[in-house]
Each structure stands twice: as structure tokens, then as C-alpha cells.
Amino acid sequence: MKIRPLTGALGAEILDADLTDPDQFDAIRQAFIDHSVITIRAQSLTPDDHLRFARRWGDINVNRFFAALDTHPEIAIVLKEPDQTGAIGEVWHTDHAYDQEPAMGSILYGIEIPEVGGDTVFCSMAAAYDALSDRFKSLLDGLHAWHSSRHVFGASQSKSDASRTGRVGNADNATQDALHPVVIKHPLSGRPGLFVNPQFTTQIDGLTQPESDAILNMLYDHCQKPEFQCRVRWKTGDVTMWDNRATWHKAINDYHGHRRYMNRITVQGGPLESA
Ligand SMILES: [Fe+2]
């Protein structure tokens, strides 16, 4: 197995690995802790293989909103057809931030990949935090922020392309709100990192909306520096797993007229602690 870092901030691609081999799991787990995003190239997995690999990490978190495989309700479908315009996950976000115990990681398996386009971009929340000034870090110390699924998956989104085409549903289940520290101590690495994101975070607790917006928008601008990012270019058979407590991600929707089909399994996390 070869592990090649993608950038100085985060991400690694793993070559010559086999996710069905339990003896390789410890090395893959260590790469995940070290790099936060791992792309394991050239796999050939059945849905049962995908599930077996996911269960080595912990319990499965079944997504409430995504369409799932008929045979495997734990496996969400991430799909864009040639005639569809909206992709799932175009806004920078962290999966399941609105849960009381946000998901540990998401494991995405590329089944049909366009020839060009459809990359996924990731941002390191630890690298972004490290680059803040000490004065700004002390301003964030002890703050908590609210996260919600309501404005993303609730009734107000029923006219979105993903909702109209049945890829996202269950708007009545979009009732989750959760309060998390703005700066968390990462459960695996112990590294401090930001835990707010442009899609699901609604307000810093105890601040007015304008005060909260000013701080959050400043952080969002700061996080979008390319120095904190890596970009995964997919090929059919690749598996990318990312740590939702250490990263943001964004789907690049630049492959109109082509089909992109992936299966996703989400692994349950635990409660988050302040740094
Ligand atoms: Fe996502």
C-alpha cells in the first residue's frame, strides 16, 4: 500500500490497497487520522463489501433525507443525471453537523464518474484555525454555535432540483437543531479545529444575528484560502472517506449533460468537546 499526501494541508491518496482485506484496516485508519481525507483508488466493492468496510469504523448513521438503495437502506444514493442541474452538496458543508453527535465520517464510492469534472474539494478546519491570530482565537474561545437541518432539507427547499427529482426527501424530518463548540478538540487527533460551516450553522449562541453573521462570514472567507484545501479528482472505483469533524467539503457541479453516480455510507460519531 502506498500513501501519497495530496497537499500540505490535508488529504492523501492510497494506492494498491484492498478495502475488503481486514488486515489492511489499521494502516488505512492511521492514514485517515493523519490526513482527514483519504482516497483509496481502484476498488471493486459490492454494497455488502462497502457496508462491511464502514462497520469497521463504528455504527452506521442512516441519512434521513437522501434516497437509498432498495436492498441496503444504510447506503445513500448520490446521483446527478445528465438532464439534472443541481448537484447534492454544492455549498461548503460538513455532513450531519445538525445532529447532536455529528457523523464521524462519510465513505463515498464512485460508481459512474464523468470523464472530466465532478471533483470534490475539501478544506482543513485545523489548518484554518491554526492560521488565525492568537487574539482572534481567544475571541472564539468558549463560544458555541447552532446548527440546523431545517433551512436545508425542510419544506422551504421542496422546489430545489434535488427535491423535485426525488434525490432528497423527507422534508418533515428536518427538525434537528444542535449546539456545538465553535472550536472543537478533534476526537481522534486532539488537534483544535473550527466547527462551523456555511450550510448548516445558523448562529453563534448568545450573539445578535448581525454580530454572529460578521464573525461567521469572516471565518468562512478565511477558510476558503486554497492553502487550506485539497481537491479529489475521481475515477470509477475510487472510495473517498472524509472526517466530518476535521473538514468541510463541496461538490463541484461542472459536468452538466453527464451522469455521476455514487454510493455513500455515513459512520456515526460522538459528542464534540471544546478545544
Ligand atoms: Fe456532503
PDB file of N, CA, C and O and ligand atoms in Angstrom, residues 66 88-89 91 93-96 106 199-200 242 244 249-250 264, ligand 1:
ATOM      1  N   PHE A  66     -31.621  11.515   2.136  1.00  0.00           N
ATOM      2  CA  PHE A  66     -31.210  11.056   0.806  1.00  0.00           C
ATOM      3  C   PHE A  66     -31.961   9.785   0.424  1.00  0.00           C
ATOM      4  O   PHE A  66     -32.224   8.927   1.264  1.00  0.00           O
ATOM      5  N   ILE A  88     -25.939  17.426  -5.371  1.00  0.00           N
ATOM      6  CA  ILE A  88     -26.069  17.378  -3.912  1.00  0.00           C
ATOM      7  C   ILE A  88     -24.745  17.827  -3.306  1.00  0.00           C
ATOM      8  O   ILE A  88     -23.690  17.333  -3.691  1.00  0.00           O
ATOM      9  N   GLY A  89     -24.807  18.803  -2.382  1.00  0.00           N
ATOM     10  CA  GLY A  89     -23.596  19.208  -1.660  1.00  0.00           C
ATOM     11  C   GLY A  89     -22.764  20.265  -2.347  1.00  0.00           C
ATOM     12  O   GLY A  89     -21.540  20.286  -2.211  1.00  0.00           O
ATOM     13  N   VAL A  91     -22.835  23.525  -1.708  1.00  0.00           N
ATOM     14  CA  VAL A  91     -22.418  24.567  -0.754  1.00  0.00           C
ATOM     15  C   VAL A  91     -21.398  23.935   0.206  1.00  0.00           C
ATOM     16  O   VAL A  91     -21.561  22.783   0.611  1.00  0.00           O
ATOM     17  N   HIS A  93     -19.849  22.501   3.270  1.00  0.00           N
ATOM     18  CA  HIS A  93     -20.565  21.982   4.444  1.00  0.00           C
ATOM     19  C   HIS A  93     -19.817  20.830   5.098  1.00  0.00           C
ATOM     20  O   HIS A  93     -18.824  20.332   4.563  1.00  0.00           O
ATOM     21  N   THR A  94     -20.356  20.424   6.220  1.00  0.00           N
ATOM     22  CA  THR A  94     -19.920  19.254   6.971  1.00  0.00           C
ATOM     23  C   THR A  94     -21.157  18.376   7.133  1.00  0.00           C
ATOM     24  O   THR A  94     -22.177  18.870   7.622  1.00  0.00           O
ATOM     25  N   ASP A  95     -21.094  17.124   6.696  1.00  0.00           N
ATOM     26  CA  ASP A  95     -22.288  16.274   6.774  1.00  0.00           C
ATOM     27  C   ASP A  95     -22.764  16.127   8.225  1.00  0.00           C
ATOM     28  O   ASP A  95     -21.957  15.925   9.132  1.00  0.00           O
ATOM     29  N   HIS A  96     -24.073  16.190   8.422  1.00  0.00           N
ATOM     30  CA  HIS A  96     -24.705  15.874   9.710  1.00  0.00           C
ATOM     31  C   HIS A  96     -24.269  16.800  10.861  1.00  0.00           C
ATOM     32  O   HIS A  96     -24.338  16.409  12.018  1.00  0.00           O
ATOM     33  N   SER A 106     -17.822  10.127   6.312  1.00  0.00           N
ATOM     34  CA  SER A 106     -18.650   9.670   5.206  1.00  0.00           C
ATOM     35  C   SER A 106     -17.744   8.909   4.250  1.00  0.00           C
ATOM     36  O   SER A 106     -16.594   9.298   4.034  1.00  0.00           O
ATOM     37  N   GLN A 199     -23.259  25.970   5.339  1.00  0.00           N
ATOM     38  CA  GLN A 199     -24.567  25.418   5.009  1.00  0.00           C
ATOM     39  C   GLN A 199     -25.458  25.205   6.229  1.00  0.00           C
ATOM     40  O   GLN A 199     -26.634  25.552   6.200  1.00  0.00           O
ATOM     41  N   PHE A 200     -24.933  24.633   7.282  1.00  0.00           N
ATOM     42  CA  PHE A 200     -25.804  24.211   8.387  1.00  0.00           C
ATOM     43  C   PHE A 200     -25.729  25.097   9.630  1.00  0.00           C
ATOM     44  O   PHE A 200     -26.623  25.040  10.472  1.00  0.00           O
ATOM     45  N   TRP A 242     -13.946  10.943   4.330  1.00  0.00           N
ATOM     46  CA  TRP A 242     -13.502  12.177   4.980  1.00  0.00           C
ATOM     47  C   TRP A 242     -14.027  12.242   6.396  1.00  0.00           C
ATOM     48  O   TRP A 242     -15.045  11.641   6.738  1.00  0.00           O
ATOM     49  N   ASN A 244     -15.715  14.285   9.119  1.00  0.00           N
ATOM     50  CA  ASN A 244     -16.617  15.433   9.211  1.00  0.00           C
ATOM     51  C   ASN A 244     -16.270  16.365  10.367  1.00  0.00           C
ATOM     52  O   ASN A 244     -16.725  17.501  10.381  1.00  0.00           O
ATOM     53  N   HIS A 249     -16.485  20.079   2.957  1.00  0.00           N
ATOM     54  CA  HIS A 249     -16.348  19.641   1.571  1.00  0.00           C
ATOM     55  C   HIS A 249     -17.408  20.302   0.705  1.00  0.00           C
ATOM     56  O   HIS A 249     -18.402  20.850   1.198  1.00  0.00           O
ATOM     57  N   LYS A 250     -17.175  20.222  -0.601  1.00  0.00           N
ATOM     58  CA  LYS A 250     -18.051  20.863  -1.582  1.00  0.00           C
ATOM     59  C   LYS A 250     -17.955  20.066  -2.875  1.00  0.00           C
ATOM     60  O   LYS A 250     -16.859  19.725  -3.326  1.00  0.00           O
ATOM     61  N   ARG A 264     -23.049   6.321  -0.817  1.00  0.00           N
ATOM     62  CA  ARG A 264     -22.452   6.889   0.396  1.00  0.00           C
ATOM     63  C   ARG A 264     -22.946   6.181   1.646  1.00  0.00           C
ATOM     64  O   ARG A 264     -24.145   5.952   1.800  1.00  0.00           O
TER      65      ARG A 264
HETATM   66 FE    FE B   1     -21.733  16.232   1.967  1.00  0.00          FE
END
